[in-house]
Short mmCIF file of C-alpha atoms and ligand atoms in Angstrom, two decimals:
data_model
loop_
_atom_site.label_atom_id
_atom_site.label_comp_id
_atom_site.label_asym_id
_atom_site.label_seq_id
_atom_site.Cartn_x
_atom_site.Cartn_y
_atom_site.Cartn_z
CA UNK A 1 123.94 129.52 177.78
CA UNK A 2 127.23 127.61 177.16
CA UNK A 3 130.47 129.63 176.98
CA UNK A 4 131.79 130.63 173.55
CA UNK A 5 134.33 128.15 172.18
CA UNK A 6 136.08 130.92 170.23
CA UNK A 7 135.85 134.57 169.23
CA UNK A 8 135.50 133.55 165.59
CA UNK A 9 134.29 130.26 164.10
CA UNK A 10 135.31 129.72 160.48
CA UNK A 11 133.27 127.09 158.63
CA UNK A 12 135.47 125.24 156.12
CA UNK A 13 139.18 124.53 155.74
CA UNK A 14 139.96 125.57 152.16
CA UNK A 15 141.89 128.59 150.96
CA UNK A 16 139.21 131.17 151.82
CA UNK A 17 138.70 129.68 155.29
CA UNK A 18 142.42 129.66 156.11
CA UNK A 19 142.82 133.25 154.94
CA UNK A 20 139.85 134.25 157.12
CA UNK A 21 141.23 132.35 160.11
CA UNK A 22 144.72 133.83 159.74
CA UNK A 23 143.35 137.36 159.38
CA UNK A 24 141.13 136.96 162.44
CA UNK A 25 143.98 135.49 164.49
CA UNK A 26 146.23 138.36 163.40
CA UNK A 27 143.68 140.72 164.98
CA UNK A 28 143.95 138.87 168.27
CA UNK A 29 140.92 136.61 167.93
CA UNK A 30 140.77 133.05 169.22
CA UNK A 31 139.76 131.06 166.12
CA UNK A 32 138.17 127.65 165.60
CA UNK A 33 137.89 126.16 162.10
CA UNK A 34 135.26 123.51 161.34
CA UNK A 35 135.94 121.07 158.49
CA UNK A 36 133.33 118.54 157.36
CA UNK A 37 135.96 116.25 155.83
CA UNK A 38 138.38 114.01 157.72
CA UNK A 39 141.89 115.43 157.74
CA UNK A 40 143.06 113.18 154.88
CA UNK A 41 140.34 114.58 152.58
CA UNK A 42 140.36 118.12 153.95
CA UNK A 43 141.12 121.32 152.08
CA UNK A 44 138.08 121.44 149.80
CA UNK A 45 138.43 122.40 146.17
CA UNK A 46 141.51 124.42 147.07
CA UNK A 47 143.40 121.17 147.51
CA UNK A 48 142.38 119.95 144.03
CA UNK A 49 143.75 123.04 142.28
CA UNK A 50 147.02 123.48 140.49
CA UNK A 51 147.51 126.37 142.90
CA UNK A 52 147.59 128.94 140.08
CA UNK A 53 146.73 132.43 141.35
CA UNK A 54 145.82 135.49 139.26
CA UNK A 55 147.48 138.59 140.65
CA UNK A 56 148.22 142.12 139.50
CA UNK A 57 151.96 142.72 139.08
CA UNK A 58 154.15 145.29 137.46
CA UNK A 59 157.07 143.39 135.99
CA UNK A 60 159.85 141.23 137.29
CA UNK A 61 160.38 143.16 140.57
CA UNK A 62 156.89 142.35 141.79
CA UNK A 63 157.33 138.70 140.80
CA UNK A 64 160.59 138.74 142.72
CA UNK A 65 158.74 140.04 145.80
CA UNK A 66 156.30 137.15 145.58
CA UNK A 67 159.05 134.66 144.67
CA UNK A 68 162.14 135.86 146.56
CA UNK A 69 164.14 132.76 145.59
CA UNK A 70 163.92 133.50 141.85
CA UNK A 71 167.42 132.78 140.49
CA UNK A 72 169.42 135.25 138.35
CA UNK A 73 169.28 132.66 135.53
CA UNK A 74 165.48 132.56 135.73
CA UNK A 75 165.27 136.36 135.69
CA UNK A 76 167.63 136.47 132.72
CA UNK A 77 165.78 133.85 130.69
CA UNK A 78 162.21 135.01 131.33
CA UNK A 79 159.96 137.75 130.04
CA UNK A 80 157.37 137.97 132.84
CA UNK A 81 155.65 140.93 131.22
CA UNK A 82 153.11 142.61 133.51
CA UNK A 83 149.50 142.11 134.50
CA UNK A 84 148.06 145.50 135.29
CA UNK A 85 145.03 146.36 137.39
CA UNK A 86 143.44 147.69 134.19
CA UNK A 87 143.93 144.29 132.51
CA UNK A 88 142.41 142.43 135.48
CA UNK A 89 139.43 144.85 135.49
CA UNK A 90 139.02 144.36 131.74
CA UNK A 91 139.25 140.57 132.01
CA UNK A 92 136.60 140.46 134.74
CA UNK A 93 134.29 142.78 132.83
CA UNK A 94 134.75 141.03 129.48
CA UNK A 95 134.36 137.41 130.59
CA UNK A 96 131.39 138.18 132.87
CA UNK A 97 129.73 140.29 130.16
CA UNK A 98 129.90 143.35 132.46
CA UNK A 99 127.76 141.68 135.13
CA UNK A 100 130.35 141.34 137.89
CA UNK A 101 129.62 143.49 140.95
CA UNK A 102 131.90 146.55 140.60
CA UNK A 103 132.58 146.84 144.35
CA UNK A 104 133.63 143.20 144.64
CA UNK A 105 135.80 143.45 141.52
CA UNK A 106 137.44 146.61 142.83
CA UNK A 107 138.43 144.83 146.04
CA UNK A 108 139.54 141.69 144.20
CA UNK A 109 141.79 143.56 141.78
CA UNK A 110 143.22 146.30 143.99
CA UNK A 111 143.96 144.00 146.94
CA UNK A 112 145.27 141.04 144.93
CA UNK A 113 149.01 141.77 145.14
CA UNK A 114 149.01 142.87 148.80
CA UNK A 115 146.92 139.84 149.78
CA UNK A 116 149.15 137.34 147.99
CA UNK A 117 152.20 138.97 149.55
CA UNK A 118 150.49 138.69 152.96
CA UNK A 119 149.95 134.97 152.30
CA UNK A 120 153.63 134.65 151.46
CA UNK A 121 154.49 136.33 154.77
CA UNK A 122 152.27 133.79 156.53
CA UNK A 123 154.26 130.95 154.94
CA UNK A 124 152.84 130.26 151.46
CA UNK A 125 155.68 129.78 148.98
CA UNK A 126 155.10 130.66 145.34
CA UNK A 127 156.83 129.86 142.03
CA UNK A 128 156.38 130.98 138.41
CA UNK A 129 154.19 128.62 136.33
CA UNK A 130 156.79 127.81 133.72
CA UNK A 131 155.16 124.52 132.76
CA UNK A 132 151.74 125.76 131.75
CA UNK A 133 151.64 129.51 131.29
CA UNK A 134 154.84 130.23 129.37
CA UNK A 135 156.18 129.14 126.00
CA UNK A 136 159.85 129.31 125.04
CA UNK A 137 160.65 131.59 122.10
CA UNK A 138 164.24 132.28 121.00
CA UNK A 139 165.52 130.69 124.22
CA UNK A 140 163.42 133.00 126.46
CA UNK A 141 160.30 132.04 128.37
CA UNK A 142 157.42 134.39 127.73
CA UNK A 143 154.40 134.42 130.03
CA UNK A 144 150.94 134.94 128.56
CA UNK A 145 147.36 135.17 129.79
CA UNK A 146 147.88 137.06 133.08
CA UNK A 147 148.48 133.93 135.13
CA UNK A 148 152.07 133.80 136.29
CA UNK A 149 152.50 132.31 139.79
CA UNK A 150 151.34 129.21 141.61
CA UNK A 151 151.74 127.76 145.09
CA UNK A 152 154.66 125.39 145.57
CA UNK A 153 153.22 121.87 145.45
CA UNK A 154 150.02 123.05 143.73
CA UNK A 155 146.72 122.81 145.63
CA UNK A 156 147.94 120.11 148.05
CA UNK A 157 151.01 122.25 148.76
CA UNK A 158 148.89 125.35 149.30
CA UNK A 159 146.59 123.61 151.79
CA UNK A 160 149.56 122.04 153.61
CA UNK A 161 151.31 125.43 153.91
CA UNK A 162 148.12 127.17 155.08
CA UNK A 163 147.41 124.40 157.60
CA UNK A 164 150.94 124.70 158.97
CA UNK A 165 150.60 128.50 159.15
CA UNK A 166 147.32 128.17 161.06
CA UNK A 167 148.62 125.54 163.49
CA UNK A 168 151.76 127.58 164.16
CA UNK A 169 149.54 130.46 165.27
CA UNK A 170 147.35 128.39 167.58
CA UNK A 171 144.30 128.20 165.31
CA UNK A 172 142.29 125.07 166.18
CA UNK A 173 140.91 122.88 163.35
CA UNK A 174 138.10 120.45 164.09
CA UNK A 175 137.91 117.82 161.31
CA UNK A 176 134.89 115.56 160.62
CA UNK A 177 132.74 118.42 161.89
CA UNK A 178 129.91 119.44 159.57
CA UNK A 179 128.13 122.72 160.27
CA UNK A 180 124.38 122.17 160.01
CA UNK A 181 122.72 125.47 161.01
CA UNK A 182 123.48 128.91 162.31
CA UNK A 183 122.55 129.82 165.87
CA UNK A 184 120.61 133.03 165.45
CA UNK A 185 118.75 134.93 168.14
CA UNK A 186 116.60 136.77 165.61
CA UNK A 187 119.10 139.54 165.02
CA UNK A 188 122.63 138.23 165.66
CA UNK A 189 124.49 135.08 164.68
CA UNK A 190 125.87 133.48 167.84
CA UNK A 191 127.45 130.30 166.58
CA UNK A 192 126.72 127.09 164.69
CA UNK A 193 125.04 123.76 165.26
CA UNK A 194 127.34 120.99 164.08
CA UNK A 195 127.47 117.24 163.71
CA UNK A 196 130.68 115.74 164.98
CA UNK A 197 131.19 111.96 165.21
CA UNK A 198 127.46 111.41 164.81
CA UNK A 199 126.56 113.80 167.63
CA UNK A 200 124.85 117.16 167.15
CA UNK A 201 126.21 119.96 169.36
CA UNK A 202 126.04 123.75 169.52
CA UNK A 203 129.21 125.83 169.33
CA UNK A 204 128.99 129.50 170.32
CA UNK A 205 131.26 132.32 169.13
CA UNK A 206 131.30 136.09 168.71
CA UNK A 207 131.15 135.79 164.93
CA UNK A 208 130.96 133.17 162.20
CA UNK A 209 132.69 133.22 158.82
CA UNK A 210 131.13 130.92 156.23
CA UNK A 211 133.82 129.69 153.81
CA UNK A 212 132.45 126.25 153.02
CA UNK A 213 132.16 126.30 149.25
CA UNK A 214 129.38 126.33 146.67
CA UNK A 215 126.80 123.66 145.82
CA UNK A 216 128.70 121.94 142.99
CA UNK A 217 128.80 118.56 144.77
CA UNK A 218 125.04 118.50 145.31
CA UNK A 219 123.36 116.86 142.27
CA UNK A 220 119.91 117.90 143.42
CA UNK A 221 120.81 121.59 143.80
CA UNK A 222 122.75 121.54 140.50
CA UNK A 223 119.66 120.30 138.71
CA UNK A 224 117.45 122.73 140.60
CA UNK A 225 119.53 125.84 139.86
CA UNK A 226 121.84 125.11 136.91
CA UNK A 227 119.14 123.20 135.05
CA UNK A 228 118.26 119.78 133.67
CA UNK A 229 121.28 117.68 132.69
CA UNK A 230 123.57 119.11 135.37
CA UNK A 231 122.96 116.06 137.54
CA UNK A 232 125.01 114.24 134.88
CA UNK A 233 128.11 116.41 135.24
CA UNK A 234 131.16 115.01 137.02
CA UNK A 235 132.39 116.91 140.08
CA UNK A 236 136.02 117.93 139.62
CA UNK A 237 136.81 118.54 143.25
CA UNK A 238 135.59 118.01 146.79
CA UNK A 239 132.45 115.98 147.47
CA UNK A 240 131.90 118.02 150.65
CA UNK A 241 130.77 121.27 149.00
CA UNK A 242 127.02 120.65 149.03
CA UNK A 243 125.78 124.21 149.53
CA UNK A 244 125.43 124.03 153.32
CA UNK A 245 126.78 127.50 153.98
CA UNK A 246 124.44 129.08 151.46
CA UNK A 247 121.47 127.11 152.79
CA UNK A 248 122.20 128.03 156.42
CA UNK A 249 122.49 131.73 155.64
CA UNK A 250 119.38 131.85 153.44
CA UNK A 251 117.47 130.15 156.27
CA UNK A 252 118.09 133.17 158.53
CA UNK A 253 117.20 135.73 155.86
CA UNK A 254 120.41 136.25 153.85
CA UNK A 255 120.09 137.72 150.38
CA UNK A 256 120.98 135.50 147.42
CA UNK A 257 123.21 137.15 144.84
CA UNK A 258 124.88 136.50 141.52
CA UNK A 259 124.57 133.98 138.72
CA UNK A 260 122.60 131.13 140.34
CA UNK A 261 122.14 129.33 137.04
CA UNK A 262 125.85 129.63 136.21
CA UNK A 263 128.95 127.69 137.12
CA UNK A 264 132.54 127.06 136.22
CA UNK A 265 132.71 123.81 134.22
CA UNK A 266 135.44 122.39 132.01
CA UNK A 267 136.21 119.54 129.66
CA UNK A 268 137.00 116.56 131.86
CA UNK A 269 137.91 112.97 131.04
CA UNK A 270 134.78 111.09 130.07
CA UNK A 271 135.58 108.20 132.40
CA UNK A 272 136.62 110.24 135.44
CA UNK A 273 134.88 109.26 138.72
CA UNK A 274 131.76 111.04 140.04
CA UNK A 275 133.81 113.23 142.43
CA UNK A 276 137.40 114.42 142.39
CA UNK A 277 140.20 111.97 143.14
CA UNK A 278 143.02 113.57 145.15
CA UNK A 279 145.57 111.17 143.68
CA UNK A 280 144.83 112.58 140.19
CA UNK A 281 143.94 116.15 141.22
CA UNK A 282 143.09 118.38 138.28
CA UNK A 283 144.74 116.10 135.71
CA UNK A 284 141.42 114.78 134.36
CA UNK A 285 141.02 118.21 132.74
CA UNK A 286 142.00 118.47 129.07
CA UNK A 287 142.94 122.06 128.30
CA UNK A 288 144.96 121.97 125.06
CA UNK A 289 141.87 122.11 122.83
CA UNK A 290 142.81 125.56 121.38
CA UNK A 291 145.44 123.69 119.33
CA UNK A 292 143.06 121.01 118.02
CA UNK A 293 139.38 120.70 117.23
CA UNK A 294 136.33 119.34 119.07
CA UNK A 295 133.76 117.02 117.50
CA UNK A 296 130.53 115.63 118.93
CA UNK A 297 128.62 112.36 118.42
CA UNK A 298 127.21 113.68 115.14
CA UNK A 299 130.77 114.09 113.90
CA UNK A 300 130.54 117.88 113.77
CA UNK A 301 132.39 120.77 115.36
CA UNK A 302 130.23 122.82 117.72
CA UNK A 303 132.38 125.58 119.22
CA UNK A 304 135.20 127.99 118.32
CA UNK A 305 138.10 126.15 119.98
CA UNK A 306 140.44 129.12 119.37
CA UNK A 307 138.13 131.96 120.38
CA UNK A 308 140.62 133.17 123.00
CA UNK A 309 143.49 131.98 125.19
CA UNK A 310 142.44 128.86 127.08
CA UNK A 311 142.36 130.85 130.36
CA UNK A 312 139.37 132.76 129.02
CA UNK A 313 137.35 129.93 127.43
CA UNK A 314 138.00 126.75 129.44
CA UNK A 315 135.55 127.60 132.26
CA UNK A 316 132.57 127.91 129.92
CA UNK A 317 133.27 125.06 127.49
CA UNK A 318 132.29 122.34 129.97
CA UNK A 319 128.70 123.55 129.65
CA UNK A 320 128.97 123.47 125.86
CA UNK A 321 130.09 119.83 126.00
CA UNK A 322 127.26 118.95 128.44
CA UNK A 323 124.81 120.29 125.85
CA UNK A 324 126.04 117.87 123.13
CA UNK A 325 124.25 114.58 122.39
CA UNK A 326 125.34 112.02 125.00
CA UNK A 327 127.12 114.79 126.96
CA UNK A 328 130.50 114.01 125.40
CA UNK A 329 132.97 115.18 122.76
CA UNK A 330 136.31 114.11 121.33
CA UNK A 331 139.28 116.46 121.25
CA UNK A 332 141.22 115.88 118.02
CA UNK A 333 144.94 116.52 117.47
CA UNK A 334 147.59 115.52 114.97
CA UNK A 335 151.36 115.17 115.31
CA UNK A 336 152.08 118.82 114.46
CA UNK A 337 150.67 120.07 117.75
CA UNK A 338 151.44 117.09 119.99
CA UNK A 339 154.33 118.98 121.64
CA UNK A 340 151.91 121.70 122.78
CA UNK A 341 149.78 119.32 124.83
CA UNK A 342 149.81 119.95 128.56
CA UNK A 343 150.99 117.34 131.09
CA UNK A 344 147.46 116.12 131.79
CA UNK A 345 147.40 114.42 128.34
CA UNK A 346 150.07 112.00 129.51
CA UNK A 347 148.43 110.56 132.64
CA UNK A 348 147.63 106.86 132.89
CA UNK A 349 143.89 107.41 133.53
CA UNK A 350 143.12 108.91 130.12
CA UNK A 351 140.44 108.02 127.55
CA UNK A 352 142.47 108.19 124.36
CA UNK A 353 142.63 106.65 120.88
CA UNK A 354 145.37 106.97 118.24
CA UNK A 355 145.47 106.01 114.58
CA UNK A 356 147.86 106.12 111.63
CA UNK A 357 145.26 107.12 109.04
CA UNK A 358 142.31 109.45 109.27
CA UNK A 359 139.92 106.69 108.10
CA UNK A 360 141.09 104.30 110.82
CA UNK A 361 140.83 107.20 113.29
CA UNK A 362 137.20 107.85 112.29
CA UNK A 363 136.39 104.20 113.09
CA UNK A 364 138.05 104.39 116.49
CA UNK A 365 136.23 107.46 117.84
CA UNK A 366 133.60 105.66 119.87
CA UNK A 367 130.07 107.03 119.57
CA UNK A 368 130.93 109.34 116.66
CA UNK A 369 129.36 109.26 113.17
CA UNK A 370 132.50 108.37 111.16
CA UNK A 371 131.31 109.57 107.75
CA UNK A 372 130.29 112.97 109.12
CA UNK A 373 133.57 113.18 111.01
CA UNK A 374 135.58 112.64 107.80
CA UNK A 375 133.52 115.31 106.05
CA UNK A 376 134.14 117.70 108.97
CA UNK A 377 137.91 117.14 108.73
CA UNK A 378 137.90 117.71 104.94
CA UNK A 379 135.96 120.95 105.27
CA UNK A 380 138.03 122.15 108.20
CA UNK A 381 141.36 121.45 106.51
CA UNK A 382 140.29 123.28 103.37
CA UNK A 383 139.16 126.32 105.37
CA UNK A 384 142.42 126.98 107.28
CA UNK A 385 144.19 130.21 106.29
CA UNK A 386 147.62 128.61 106.14
CA UNK A 387 149.24 131.83 104.93
CA UNK A 388 148.97 133.31 108.44
CA UNK A 389 151.88 132.11 110.65
CA UNK A 390 151.01 129.83 113.58
CA UNK A 391 152.09 131.20 117.00
CA UNK A 392 150.80 129.63 120.24
CA UNK A 393 151.94 132.62 122.37
CA UNK A 394 149.65 135.21 120.85
CA UNK A 395 146.17 135.21 119.41
CA UNK A 396 147.71 134.57 116.00
CA UNK A 397 144.66 135.15 113.83
CA UNK A 398 145.39 131.92 111.97
CA UNK A 399 141.75 131.12 111.47
CA UNK A 400 139.38 129.21 109.24
CA UNK A 401 137.11 130.97 106.81
CA UNK A 402 133.66 130.06 105.61
CA UNK A 403 132.70 127.33 108.08
CA UNK A 404 129.41 127.30 110.00
CA UNK A 405 131.55 127.68 113.13
CA UNK A 406 134.95 129.13 112.34
CA UNK A 407 138.04 128.68 114.47
CA UNK A 408 139.50 132.15 115.22
CA UNK A 409 143.10 131.34 116.16
CA UNK A 410 145.65 128.52 116.05
CA UNK A 411 143.93 126.64 113.19
CA UNK A 412 146.01 123.87 111.60
CA UNK A 413 144.89 121.26 109.07
CA UNK A 414 144.45 117.85 110.73
CA UNK A 415 146.62 115.93 108.27
CA UNK A 416 149.76 114.57 109.92
CA UNK A 417 149.60 111.15 111.61
CA UNK A 418 149.51 109.83 114.19
CA UNK A 419 146.08 111.28 114.97
CA UNK A 420 144.97 111.45 118.60
CA UNK A 421 141.51 111.68 120.15
CA UNK A 422 140.67 112.35 123.82
CA UNK A 423 137.10 111.75 125.06
CA UNK A 424 135.74 114.44 127.37
CA UNK A 425 132.54 115.22 129.20
CA UNK A 426 131.58 118.10 131.51
CA UNK A 427 133.34 118.49 134.87
CA UNK A 428 131.78 121.07 137.19
CA UNK A 429 134.28 123.08 139.22
CA UNK A 430 132.22 125.44 141.34
CA UNK A 431 128.92 127.29 141.26
CA UNK A 432 128.66 131.06 140.77
CA UNK A 433 125.50 131.90 142.75
CA UNK A 434 125.77 132.58 146.45
CA UNK A 435 125.41 135.09 149.26
CA UNK A 436 125.42 138.87 149.03
CA UNK A 437 128.21 140.52 151.01
CA UNK A 438 129.28 144.10 151.65
CA UNK A 439 132.79 145.51 151.35
CA UNK A 440 133.63 144.29 154.87
CA UNK A 441 132.66 140.71 154.02
CA UNK A 442 129.46 140.87 156.09
CA UNK A 443 126.53 138.80 154.78
CA UNK A 444 123.58 141.02 153.88
CA UNK A 445 119.96 140.23 154.56
CA UNK A 446 117.14 140.65 152.06
CA UNK A 447 116.90 144.35 153.05
CA UNK A 448 120.60 144.55 152.11
CA UNK A 449 121.61 145.22 155.72
CA UNK A 450 124.50 143.37 157.38
CA UNK A 451 123.47 140.39 159.51
CA UNK A 452 125.39 140.99 162.75
CA UNK A 453 127.99 138.33 163.42
CA UNK A 454 127.90 136.69 159.97
CA UNK A 455 130.60 136.94 157.30
CA UNK A 456 131.36 135.01 154.12
CA UNK A 457 134.18 134.36 151.67
CA UNK A 458 135.16 132.13 148.77
CA UNK A 459 132.98 130.15 146.41
CA UNK A 460 129.78 130.81 148.34
CA UNK A 461 129.93 134.56 147.71
CA UNK A 462 127.73 135.53 144.76
CA UNK A 463 128.14 138.45 142.38
CA UNK A 464 131.69 138.05 141.10
CA UNK A 465 131.40 135.51 138.28
CA UNK A 466 128.78 135.30 135.56
CA UNK A 467 128.84 132.90 132.56
CA UNK A 468 132.61 132.60 132.64
CA UNK A 469 135.71 133.21 134.71
CA UNK A 470 139.37 134.20 134.21
CA UNK A 471 141.60 131.26 135.27
CA UNK A 472 143.26 131.59 138.69
CA UNK A 473 140.65 133.98 140.13
CA UNK A 474 139.00 131.47 142.50
CA UNK A 475 141.97 131.28 144.82
CA UNK A 476 142.57 135.02 144.60
CA UNK A 477 138.98 135.85 145.45
CA UNK A 478 138.98 133.37 148.34
CA UNK A 479 142.17 134.98 149.64
CA UNK A 480 141.06 138.60 149.28
CA UNK A 481 137.56 138.11 150.69
CA UNK A 482 138.73 135.58 153.27
CA UNK A 483 141.23 138.08 154.64
CA UNK A 484 138.61 140.83 154.68
CA UNK A 485 135.94 138.65 156.29
CA UNK A 486 138.32 137.28 158.93
CA UNK A 487 139.54 140.73 159.91
CA UNK A 488 135.96 142.05 160.09
CA UNK A 489 134.82 139.07 162.13
CA UNK A 490 137.58 139.76 164.60
CA UNK A 491 136.10 143.17 165.11
CA UNK A 492 138.20 145.29 162.80
CA UNK A 493 136.83 146.87 159.67
CA UNK A 494 139.99 148.16 158.09
CA UNK A 495 141.23 145.03 156.23
C1 FAD B 1 140.13 120.54 139.93
C2 FAD B 1 140.10 122.00 140.27
C3 FAD B 1 141.14 122.83 139.85
C4 FAD B 1 141.11 124.19 140.14
N1 FAD B 1 142.20 124.95 139.80
C5 FAD B 1 142.24 126.24 140.22
C6 FAD B 1 143.43 127.02 140.07
O1 FAD B 1 144.48 126.52 139.62
N2 FAD B 1 143.39 128.31 140.47
C7 FAD B 1 142.27 128.88 141.06
O2 FAD B 1 142.29 130.06 141.40
N3 FAD B 1 141.16 128.15 141.27
C8 FAD B 1 141.12 126.86 140.87
N4 FAD B 1 140.00 126.12 141.12
C9 FAD B 1 138.88 126.78 141.81
C10 FAD B 1 139.21 126.86 143.29
O3 FAD B 1 139.40 125.56 143.79
C11 FAD B 1 138.11 127.48 144.12
O4 FAD B 1 137.63 128.65 143.55
C12 FAD B 1 138.65 127.81 145.51
O5 FAD B 1 139.54 126.85 145.95
C13 FAD B 1 137.50 127.89 146.46
O6 FAD B 1 138.01 128.07 147.75
P1 FAD B 1 137.03 128.03 148.97
O7 FAD B 1 137.88 128.13 150.17
O8 FAD B 1 135.91 128.95 148.77
O9 FAD B 1 136.36 126.57 148.90
P2 FAD B 1 137.00 125.14 149.18
O10 FAD B 1 138.47 125.15 148.99
O11 FAD B 1 136.22 124.17 148.39
O12 FAD B 1 136.75 124.91 150.72
C14 FAD B 1 135.46 124.64 151.23
C15 FAD B 1 135.64 123.91 152.54
O13 FAD B 1 134.40 123.81 153.22
C16 FAD B 1 134.24 122.48 153.74
N5 FAD B 1 132.82 122.29 153.99
C17 FAD B 1 131.80 122.20 153.09
N6 FAD B 1 130.62 122.12 153.74
C18 FAD B 1 130.89 122.16 155.07
C19 FAD B 1 130.10 122.16 156.25
N7 FAD B 1 128.76 122.09 156.21
N8 FAD B 1 130.72 122.22 157.46
C20 FAD B 1 132.08 122.29 157.55
N9 FAD B 1 132.89 122.33 156.44
C21 FAD B 1 132.29 122.27 155.23
C22 FAD B 1 134.90 121.63 152.69
O14 FAD B 1 135.21 120.37 153.15
C23 FAD B 1 136.13 122.49 152.37
O15 FAD B 1 137.13 122.30 153.32
C24 FAD B 1 140.01 124.75 140.84
C25 FAD B 1 138.98 123.91 141.28
C26 FAD B 1 139.02 122.55 141.01
C27 FAD B 1 137.91 121.67 141.52
#
């Protein structure tokens, strides 16, 4: 039998994989990471993110620990508020309709701050998300929605900092190396079979951590598990996440877990390419819909755009758009809310129309029944409770009344030109179903017993997310469970 190439093989080179590799190395293990992509496309979905990370913190002191270079002026001019463990627990329970696995949620929430601080110690620099998660009121920034810090340089910055941290510590990364199968002697995982440069070889190790993403980039699996129509969704991120890790583990008897028919999917530019484009990153998303309305091809509204803060609705509204005729919708805004639009509305690659009158606008919205659209606008405008003050920082209760689908917050009549429309379809982010793990990150078999030598972290772990997802939790869960899995794989169980 060939010699082991490492103590721990980590499959993948995204956030979860790097956290696993760093944790294993910290415990003295020799670590080899396998990345299917060439280096220039490496980093998985993690690289496509804005780098926003949901973390429990208790006021400005904790933020200052995570962001030691916060200036006195920033501290003075910012109300960071707090995001308590109780709030994170509540958010997970509420958005997943109380389905999330309590043990996994407990680890995610209670280890979030310590894990992010550990990443900082490894070399990940963080900053407050002034641009997208705070509004300025009376000359003070106020953060909202429990999402307060991001990696410097967003997802590309995060992957670059993690790669540097790994290299500095002697962790080897083999690019263009796709894991195909697990080497399994009937009881223990002993390594992986890989394809590198067109050649299939076997790599042996004491333990394997699977951190190679969900099946979002696999149109056949999406259709099989998410349902008909999901083959038509655009993939927001990496084209390399085709469900290999899940498939390999199931093939040796791992237990599937979680919401296999569910996924994270958002509103995404209708003309975006089939897979993510690293030069555009996450900017094809269109997330300012709480301040406008959405209409479909029939010219009607079909969802409560202001049901909650965008952090708590964006991940489920992609599916709602996919279900509309032609799988598209137009987001509608007028001049009054233009200043609230996020940066992504100003990119060059945007599918947008503008008009000076509402009638001209109705003509320009391609694929939409213009007469029905005008009727929708009339009804909507008449239903807005304009007596309630508009406030984008809180759920302001400025709603509509009496419509078939009311808007619960941030309702404004669409009456002030220029009018703007943005065409969106469904962009799938990542899938929710995956492998069952225990509290040490070990993959469980169908008898719910740990498979010796096999660990998992990141998107391919099932049981955390159902139906929906609180923004910024993907990176946090990859970090928490990556660190746990890496430490366990290195032989320690006290992560
Ligand atoms: C556009 C976009 C924006 C997002 N924004 C945010 C955000 O701001 N905050 C947040 O928390 N989450 C965000 N997410 C979600 C987040 O990206 C994921 O939840 C998280 O990055 C998953 O990390 P991971 O390490 O599990 O997977 P990934 O980062 O996707 O890494 C998987 C790795 O496995 C590799 N791989 C796949 N198959 C194989 C194989 N067979 N062999 C070897 N390697 C393989 C891939 O190439 C990749 O390197 C966003 C996602 C997208 C697409």
